Amino acid sequence: MAASSSISTVETSTTYITSTIALPTSTYTSTITSSFAVVDIYTKLPDQPDFIYYTKEWWTFSSSLTPTTPATTTTSPPGQTTGGSVTSASSTTGRSSSPSPASPASTDTPQLAQVSSSSGLSRGAIAGIAIGCAVAGLILGIIAGFLLFRRRRRPGPEIGYHTTQLVSQEKPLQEIATDRLDLDQFLLDSTPDTEISAELRSLNHLLQQHVEDNYHLQPVSSSTNDLSQALLRLGLGQDGTMTAMRLASLSLDPAHRYNAIQHVIARVTFASIAFDEASPFSLLPQPVFSFVSMIPAVENRRGNTDAVNVALTRWRQLSAFLLHPERSDRTPLTPPEDISTHKAQQLAVNLNVFLQHFVAGSREDRYEQENHLREVIAECATFGYHLFSQPSEYRFRFEDGLNPNSIVVCPGLDKISDEEGRRYPPPTQPVVAPVVESI
C-alpha cells in the first residue's frame, strides 16, 4: 500500500540584496536574491492509523551582475546606505498554499546556486573588489578623522601664542632688573680706604722729594705782583682760602718756599683729576670732562639734589666701566697714553710759568726738572682715575680749619657718598687728613 501525503501550509520569504560596485572603468550592480519556503507535510503509512507530521524548509539563491552608469545609486526600502558603494534592500514575507517555484534546497543539505553574471567575473573577483573597496574606505576614513582632529586642535596654539605675547610685554621690566644685577657683577668693587690713604701718602712723599730735589732757596729777582699773576692764570688765589698775593709772598721767602711750591703743585694737579671741579687743565677723559661741564645746576626750590647725586654716581660708575679697554679684568681705569704724556706735559709747562723762577742750574737741570714734574703729574693722574672708578665718591680737601698760620702741602680725602650715590650727612667721612705745615 502506498503512503499518502498532504501539504497543509506553505510559508515563503524572499530577500533581495542589491549592491553597487565601482570598478576603475565602469560601475556594476550586483543583485543577490534569496527565497525561503516552509512546508508542513502530513504522511500516513499503510500500517499506521495516524498521520505523521513534519515541516520542510527550502532556500534558493540567485545573483546577477549588470553594468550601470557611474553615478547610479540603487535604493531599496526600507534600509539605505549612502556615500559608499553598497546599497542593501529589504525583505518581504508572505504565506501561500503552494511551494515556491524556484528550485528548492533543503536545510538539511543546503546548496548555493551557481552565480550567474553577465560580465563574466568570478565570485573570487567580486569578493576581492568588495574587500578592496572596504579597505580603501577605511583608509580614507582614517585620513579624514586625522585631519579633522588636527583642525580641532589648531586654536590651541593660537591661544598660547597670544599668551606668549602678553608675557613678552611684561618681560622687559624683569630684564632691566636682571641686567642691572648682572652689570653690577662686572663693575669694580670698592677699594679699602686704608689702601687709598696709603696711596695718597705716597704721593705726598713724591711731591716733597720733587720740590726738595729741583728747586733752590736762593733769592729771586721776580716781584710779588709777577708771581701772583702767574698764580691767577693757574686758577689759584680765587677761592678765598689763600690769596694769590699771600701765596706769592710765601714763595719769595726761603723759609716757606718749599711749602708754598708744594702747595701750588698739589693744588693745581689734584684739581685736574677732581670729578667735581671744572679745571682748565683737567686730566680726566675728555668725554667725562665735557659732560660734567655741560650739566646745569640744580634748580632752586624745585630741584632734587639727592636724585641728581644718585644719577651722577651711577653715570660715573658706568662711564668708568665703558671707558675701560679691558672690562672683564675689573680693575680701576688707568690714564691712556695721551694723558700720561701729552696732557701731563702740557700741565707741567703751565706750572713752570710760575716754577721757573725757582729752578737753578743749566739747561739740562731745567729739562730734568720738567721731566720729573711730568712724572709726578702722571702718578697723580693714575690716582685720580682710581678714585673715579670707585663705586663711592671722594673729594679732595685743602682746608685746614681756616688757620691763617698754616698751609696745606698735600690735600686730604673725604668720602662724600656711598655706592648708591647717597650723600653722607655732615661731617663727611674723612679717609685721609690734609698734610698741613706752619707758616
Coordinates of C-alpha atoms in Angstrom, one line a residue:
M1 CA 0.0 0.0 0.0
A2 CA 1.4 3.4 -0.9
A3 CA 1.8 6.1 1.6
S4 CA -0.4 9.1 1.4
S5 CA 0.8 12.7 2.0
S6 CA -0.7 16.0 2.1
I7 CA 0.6 19.6 2.4
S8 CA -1.3 21.8 4.7
T9 CA 0.5 25.1 4.7
V10 CA 3.4 26.9 2.9
E11 CA 5.2 30.0 4.2
T12 CA 7.5 31.8 1.8
S13 CA 10.0 34.6 2.3
T14 CA 12.0 36.4 -0.4
T15 CA 15.0 38.7 0.3
Y16 CA 16.7 40.9 -2.3
I17 CA 20.2 42.2 -1.7
T18 CA 21.4 44.8 -4.1
S19 CA 24.9 46.4 -4.1
T20 CA 26.6 48.8 -6.4
I21 CA 30.3 48.1 -7.0
A22 CA 32.6 50.8 -8.6
L23 CA 35.3 49.4 -10.8
P24 CA 38.1 51.5 -12.4
T25 CA 36.4 51.7 -15.8
S26 CA 32.7 51.1 -15.1
T27 CA 30.1 50.6 -12.4
Y28 CA 28.3 47.3 -11.9
T29 CA 25.2 46.5 -9.9
S30 CA 25.2 43.1 -8.1
T31 CA 21.8 41.7 -7.1
I32 CA 21.5 38.6 -4.9
T33 CA 18.0 37.0 -4.5
S34 CA 17.3 34.7 -1.6
S35 CA 14.0 32.8 -1.3
F36 CA 12.8 30.8 1.8
A37 CA 9.9 28.3 1.8
V38 CA 8.4 26.4 4.8
V39 CA 6.0 23.4 4.0
D40 CA 4.0 21.4 6.5
I41 CA 3.8 17.8 5.3
Y42 CA 1.4 15.1 6.7
T43 CA 2.3 11.5 5.8
K44 CA 0.4 8.3 6.6
L45 CA 1.9 4.9 6.2
P46 CA -0.4 2.0 5.3
D47 CA 0.0 0.3 8.6
Q48 CA -0.3 3.4 10.6
P49 CA -3.7 4.7 11.7
D50 CA -2.4 8.3 12.2
F51 CA -0.7 10.9 10.0
I52 CA 3.0 11.7 10.7
Y53 CA 3.6 15.5 10.7
Y54 CA 6.9 17.2 9.9
T55 CA 8.0 20.5 8.4
K56 CA 10.2 21.0 5.3
E57 CA 12.3 24.2 4.6
W58 CA 13.8 25.3 1.3
W59 CA 16.4 28.1 0.5
T60 CA 17.0 29.3 -3.0
F61 CA 19.7 31.8 -4.1
S62 CA 20.4 33.6 -7.3
S63 CA 22.7 36.6 -8.2
S64 CA 23.3 38.8 -11.2
L65 CA 25.9 41.5 -12.1
T66 CA 24.9 44.2 -14.6
P67 CA 26.7 47.3 -15.7
T68 CA 25.2 50.7 -14.7
T69 CA 26.0 54.3 -15.1
P70 CA 28.9 55.6 -12.9
A71 CA 26.7 57.8 -10.7
T72 CA 23.9 55.3 -10.1
T73 CA 22.9 54.6 -6.6
T74 CA 20.2 51.9 -6.0
T75 CA 17.8 52.5 -3.2
S76 CA 15.6 49.6 -1.9
P77 CA 13.4 50.1 1.1
P78 CA 13.4 50.0 4.0
G79 CA 17.2 50.4 4.6
Q80 CA 19.7 52.6 2.6
T81 CA 23.3 53.3 2.9
T82 CA 24.7 56.4 1.1
G83 CA 28.2 57.7 0.4
G84 CA 29.6 54.2 -0.3
S85 CA 29.5 51.6 -2.9
V86 CA 27.0 49.1 -1.4
T87 CA 23.2 49.6 -1.0
S88 CA 21.1 46.8 0.6
A89 CA 17.3 46.2 0.1
S90 CA 14.7 44.9 2.4
S91 CA 12.9 41.5 2.6
T92 CA 9.2 40.7 2.1
T93 CA 7.4 37.9 3.8
G94 CA 4.1 36.2 2.8
R95 CA 2.1 33.0 3.0
S96 CA 0.8 30.8 0.2
S97 CA -0.7 27.4 -0.2
S98 CA 1.9 26.1 -2.6
P99 CA 5.7 25.9 -2.6
S100 CA 7.9 28.5 -4.4
P101 CA 8.5 27.6 -8.0
A102 CA 12.2 28.2 -7.5
S103 CA 14.5 25.2 -7.3
P104 CA 14.3 24.0 -3.7
A105 CA 17.3 23.5 -1.4
S106 CA 16.7 21.6 1.8
T107 CA 18.0 23.0 5.1
D108 CA 19.4 19.6 5.9
T109 CA 21.8 19.8 2.9
P110 CA 21.8 23.5 1.8
Q111 CA 23.2 24.2 -1.6
L112 CA 24.1 27.6 -3.1
A113 CA 23.0 28.1 -6.7
Q114 CA 25.6 28.9 -9.3
V115 CA 26.1 32.6 -9.6
S116 CA 25.4 33.9 -13.0
S117 CA 26.9 37.2 -14.2
S118 CA 26.6 38.9 -17.5
S119 CA 30.1 40.3 -17.0
G120 CA 31.8 37.0 -16.7
L121 CA 33.5 37.9 -13.3
S122 CA 34.0 35.0 -10.9
R123 CA 32.9 35.1 -7.4
G124 CA 36.5 35.5 -6.1
A125 CA 37.0 38.6 -8.3
I126 CA 33.8 40.1 -6.9
A127 CA 34.8 39.4 -3.4
G128 CA 38.3 40.9 -4.0
I129 CA 36.7 44.0 -5.4
A130 CA 34.4 44.4 -2.4
I131 CA 37.2 43.8 0.1
G132 CA 39.4 46.4 -1.7
C133 CA 36.7 49.0 -1.7
A134 CA 36.1 48.3 2.0
V135 CA 39.9 48.7 2.8
A136 CA 40.0 51.9 0.7
G137 CA 37.1 53.3 2.5
L138 CA 38.6 52.5 5.8
I139 CA 41.9 54.3 4.9
L140 CA 40.0 57.3 3.7
G141 CA 38.0 57.4 6.9
I142 CA 41.2 57.3 9.0
I143 CA 42.8 60.1 7.0
A144 CA 39.6 62.3 7.3
G145 CA 39.5 61.7 11.0
F146 CA 43.2 62.6 11.4
L147 CA 42.7 65.9 9.5
L148 CA 39.6 66.7 11.5
F149 CA 41.4 66.1 14.7
R150 CA 44.3 68.4 13.8
R151 CA 41.8 71.1 12.7
R152 CA 40.1 71.0 16.0
R153 CA 43.4 71.3 17.9
R154 CA 44.5 74.3 15.8
P155 CA 43.0 77.0 18.0
G156 CA 45.1 75.9 20.9
P157 CA 48.5 77.2 19.7
E158 CA 46.9 80.5 18.8
I159 CA 45.8 81.0 22.4
G160 CA 49.3 80.0 23.5
Y161 CA 50.8 82.5 21.0
H162 CA 48.7 85.4 22.3
T163 CA 49.6 84.4 25.9
T164 CA 53.3 84.4 25.0
Q165 CA 52.8 87.9 23.5
L166 CA 51.3 89.1 26.8
V167 CA 54.1 87.6 28.8
S168 CA 56.7 89.1 26.4
Q169 CA 55.2 92.6 27.0
E170 CA 56.0 92.3 30.7
K171 CA 59.4 90.7 30.3
P172 CA 61.4 93.8 29.6
L173 CA 60.7 95.1 33.1
Q174 CA 62.2 91.9 34.5
E175 CA 65.1 92.0 32.2
I176 CA 66.0 95.5 33.3
A177 CA 66.4 94.4 36.9
T178 CA 68.3 91.3 35.9
D179 CA 70.6 93.2 33.5
R180 CA 71.4 95.7 36.2
L181 CA 72.2 92.9 38.7
D182 CA 74.4 91.2 36.2
L183 CA 76.1 94.5 35.4
D184 CA 77.0 95.1 39.0
Q185 CA 79.0 91.9 38.9
F186 CA 81.3 93.4 36.3
L187 CA 81.7 96.8 38.0
L188 CA 84.7 97.5 40.2
D189 CA 84.5 96.5 43.8
S190 CA 85.3 99.2 46.4
T191 CA 88.9 99.5 47.3
P192 CA 89.5 99.6 51.1
D193 CA 90.0 103.1 52.5
T194 CA 93.3 102.0 54.0
E195 CA 94.8 101.3 50.6
I196 CA 93.5 104.6 49.2
S197 CA 95.0 106.6 52.1
A198 CA 98.3 104.8 51.7
E199 CA 98.5 105.8 48.0
L200 CA 97.8 109.4 48.8
R201 CA 100.5 109.5 51.5
S202 CA 102.9 108.0 48.9
L203 CA 102.0 110.9 46.5
N204 CA 102.8 113.4 49.3
H205 CA 106.3 111.9 49.7
L206 CA 106.8 112.0 46.0
L207 CA 105.8 115.7 45.8
Q208 CA 108.0 116.6 48.7
Q209 CA 111.0 114.8 47.1
H210 CA 110.4 116.6 43.8
V211 CA 110.3 120.0 45.4
E212 CA 113.5 119.4 47.5
D213 CA 115.4 118.0 44.5
N214 CA 114.6 120.5 41.8
Y215 CA 114.1 124.0 43.4
H216 CA 116.6 126.3 45.1
L217 CA 116.3 128.6 48.1
Q218 CA 118.3 131.4 46.7
P219 CA 116.8 134.9 46.3
V220 CA 114.9 135.6 43.1
S221 CA 114.5 138.8 41.2
S222 CA 110.8 138.3 40.4
S223 CA 108.3 140.6 42.1
T224 CA 105.3 139.6 44.1
N225 CA 103.0 141.0 41.5
D226 CA 104.5 139.0 38.7
L227 CA 104.3 135.8 40.7
S228 CA 100.7 136.5 41.7
Q229 CA 99.7 137.0 38.1
A230 CA 101.2 133.6 37.2
L231 CA 99.3 132.0 40.1
L232 CA 96.0 133.5 38.9
R233 CA 96.5 132.1 35.5
L234 CA 96.8 128.7 37.2
G235 CA 93.4 129.2 38.9
L236 CA 94.8 129.8 42.4
G237 CA 94.0 132.6 44.8
Q238 CA 90.4 132.8 43.8
D239 CA 88.6 130.7 46.4
G240 CA 89.4 132.9 49.5
T241 CA 91.4 130.2 51.4
M242 CA 94.7 131.9 50.4
T243 CA 95.1 134.8 48.1
A244 CA 97.5 134.9 45.2
M245 CA 99.4 137.7 46.8
R246 CA 99.9 135.8 50.0
L247 CA 101.0 132.7 48.2
A248 CA 103.4 134.7 46.1
S249 CA 105.0 136.3 49.2
L250 CA 105.4 132.9 50.8
S251 CA 107.2 131.7 47.7
L252 CA 109.7 134.5 47.8
D253 CA 110.5 133.7 51.4
P254 CA 113.2 131.0 51.5
A255 CA 111.8 129.8 54.9
H256 CA 108.5 128.9 53.4
R257 CA 109.3 128.5 49.8
Y258 CA 109.2 124.7 49.7
N259 CA 105.8 124.6 51.4
A260 CA 104.4 127.2 49.0
I261 CA 105.8 125.5 45.9
Q262 CA 104.4 122.1 47.1
H263 CA 101.1 123.7 47.8
V264 CA 100.9 125.2 44.3
I265 CA 101.9 121.9 42.5
A266 CA 99.5 119.8 44.7
R267 CA 96.6 122.3 44.3
V268 CA 96.8 122.5 40.5
T269 CA 97.5 118.8 39.9
F270 CA 94.8 117.4 42.2
A271 CA 92.3 119.9 40.8
S272 CA 92.9 118.5 37.4
I273 CA 91.8 115.0 38.4
A274 CA 88.9 116.0 40.6
F275 CA 85.5 114.9 39.4
D276 CA 83.6 117.9 40.8
E277 CA 86.0 120.7 39.7
A278 CA 86.0 122.3 36.3
S279 CA 89.7 122.8 36.0
P280 CA 91.0 124.2 32.7
F281 CA 93.8 121.6 32.9
S282 CA 91.6 118.6 33.5
L283 CA 93.3 115.2 33.1
L284 CA 90.1 113.2 33.2
P285 CA 88.8 111.6 29.9
Q286 CA 87.6 114.2 27.5
P287 CA 84.0 112.8 27.3
V288 CA 83.8 112.9 31.1
F289 CA 85.1 116.4 31.4
S290 CA 82.8 117.7 28.6
F291 CA 79.7 116.1 30.1
V292 CA 80.4 117.3 33.6
S293 CA 80.9 120.9 32.3
M294 CA 77.6 120.8 30.5
I295 CA 75.5 119.7 33.5
P296 CA 73.3 122.6 34.6
A297 CA 73.0 123.5 38.3
V298 CA 70.1 122.1 40.4
E299 CA 67.0 124.3 40.2
N300 CA 66.3 126.5 43.2
R301 CA 63.4 125.2 45.4
R302 CA 62.2 122.7 42.7
G303 CA 65.3 120.6 42.1
N304 CA 66.0 117.3 43.8
T305 CA 69.7 117.3 44.8
D306 CA 69.5 113.7 46.0
A307 CA 68.2 112.5 42.7
V308 CA 71.0 114.4 40.8
N309 CA 73.7 112.9 43.1
V310 CA 72.4 109.4 42.6
A311 CA 72.2 109.8 38.9
L312 CA 75.8 111.3 38.7
T313 CA 77.1 108.4 40.8
R314 CA 75.6 105.8 38.5
W315 CA 76.7 107.6 35.4
R316 CA 80.3 107.8 36.8
Q317 CA 80.3 104.1 37.5
L318 CA 79.1 103.2 34.1
S319 CA 81.5 105.6 32.4
A320 CA 84.4 104.0 34.2
F321 CA 83.2 100.6 33.1
L322 CA 82.6 101.6 29.4
L323 CA 85.8 103.5 29.0
H324 CA 87.9 100.6 30.3
P325 CA 89.7 98.9 27.5
E326 CA 89.6 95.5 29.4
R327 CA 86.4 95.5 31.3
S328 CA 86.5 91.9 32.3
D329 CA 89.6 92.5 34.4
R330 CA 87.5 94.5 36.9
T331 CA 90.5 96.8 37.6
P332 CA 90.5 100.6 38.1
L333 CA 90.5 102.8 35.0
T334 CA 94.0 103.9 34.1
P335 CA 95.0 107.1 32.2
P336 CA 95.6 106.5 28.4
E337 CA 99.0 107.2 26.9
D338 CA 97.8 110.6 25.7
I339 CA 97.1 111.7 29.3
S340 CA 100.3 110.3 30.7
T341 CA 102.4 112.0 28.2
H342 CA 100.9 114.9 26.2
K343 CA 98.4 116.2 28.8
A344 CA 100.8 115.8 31.7
Q345 CA 103.5 117.6 29.7
Q346 CA 101.1 120.5 28.9
L347 CA 100.3 120.8 32.6
A348 CA 104.0 120.8 33.5
V349 CA 104.6 123.6 31.0
N350 CA 101.8 125.7 32.5
L351 CA 103.1 125.1 36.1
N352 CA 106.7 126.1 35.0
V353 CA 105.4 129.6 34.2
F354 CA 105.5 130.1 38.0
L355 CA 108.1 127.4 39.0
Q356 CA 110.8 128.5 36.5
H357 CA 111.8 131.4 38.9
F358 CA 112.9 128.8 41.4
V359 CA 114.8 126.4 39.1
A360 CA 118.6 126.8 39.2
G361 CA 121.3 125.3 37.1
S362 CA 121.9 124.6 33.5
R363 CA 119.6 123.7 30.6
E364 CA 119.9 120.0 31.4
D365 CA 118.8 120.7 35.0
R366 CA 115.7 122.5 33.8
Y367 CA 115.0 119.6 31.4
E368 CA 115.3 117.1 34.3
Q369 CA 113.0 119.3 36.5
E370 CA 110.3 119.4 33.8
N371 CA 110.6 115.7 33.1
H372 CA 110.3 114.8 36.7
L373 CA 107.4 117.1 37.2
R374 CA 105.6 115.4 34.3
E375 CA 106.1 112.0 36.0
V376 CA 104.7 113.4 39.3
I377 CA 101.6 114.6 37.4
A378 CA 101.2 111.3 35.7
E379 CA 101.3 109.5 39.1
C380 CA 98.7 111.8 40.5
A381 CA 96.5 111.2 37.4
T382 CA 96.7 107.5 38.0
F383 CA 95.4 108.0 41.5
G384 CA 92.7 110.3 40.2
Y385 CA 91.5 107.6 37.7
H386 CA 91.5 105.1 40.5
L387 CA 89.1 107.4 42.6
F388 CA 87.0 108.0 39.5
S389 CA 86.4 104.2 39.1
Q390 CA 85.3 103.7 42.7
P391 CA 81.6 103.0 43.4
S392 CA 81.7 105.7 46.2
E393 CA 82.5 109.3 45.5
Y394 CA 85.6 111.0 47.1
R395 CA 86.6 114.7 47.3
F396 CA 89.9 116.4 48.0
R397 CA 90.1 118.8 50.9
F398 CA 92.6 121.7 51.1
E399 CA 91.0 123.5 54.0
D400 CA 92.7 123.1 57.4
G401 CA 90.2 124.8 59.6
L402 CA 91.0 128.2 58.1
N403 CA 94.1 128.6 60.2
P404 CA 95.9 131.7 58.8
N405 CA 99.3 130.5 60.0
S406 CA 99.3 127.1 58.2
I407 CA 99.3 125.9 54.6
V408 CA 98.2 122.6 53.1
V409 CA 101.0 120.9 51.2
C410 CA 99.0 117.7 50.3
P411 CA 95.2 117.6 50.3
G412 CA 93.1 115.3 52.5
L413 CA 90.5 113.0 51.1
D414 CA 86.8 112.6 52.3
K415 CA 84.2 110.0 51.2
I416 CA 81.1 112.0 50.5
S417 CA 78.7 109.3 49.2
D418 CA 78.1 105.6 49.4
E419 CA 78.0 103.2 46.4
E420 CA 74.4 104.1 45.6
G421 CA 75.1 107.8 45.4
R422 CA 73.5 108.8 48.7
R423 CA 75.4 111.6 50.3
Y424 CA 76.7 111.3 53.9
P425 CA 75.4 113.9 56.3
P426 CA 78.0 116.4 57.5
P427 CA 80.6 116.0 58.7
T428 CA 81.7 113.8 55.9
Q429 CA 83.7 110.6 56.4
P430 CA 87.4 111.6 56.3
V431 CA 89.7 109.0 54.7
V432 CA 93.0 111.0 54.9
A433 CA 93.6 114.2 56.8
P434 CA 95.3 117.1 54.9
V435 CA 99.1 117.5 55.4
V436 CA 99.5 120.9 57.0
E437 CA 102.6 122.9 57.6
S438 CA 103.0 126.0 59.8
I439 CA 104.0 129.3 58.2

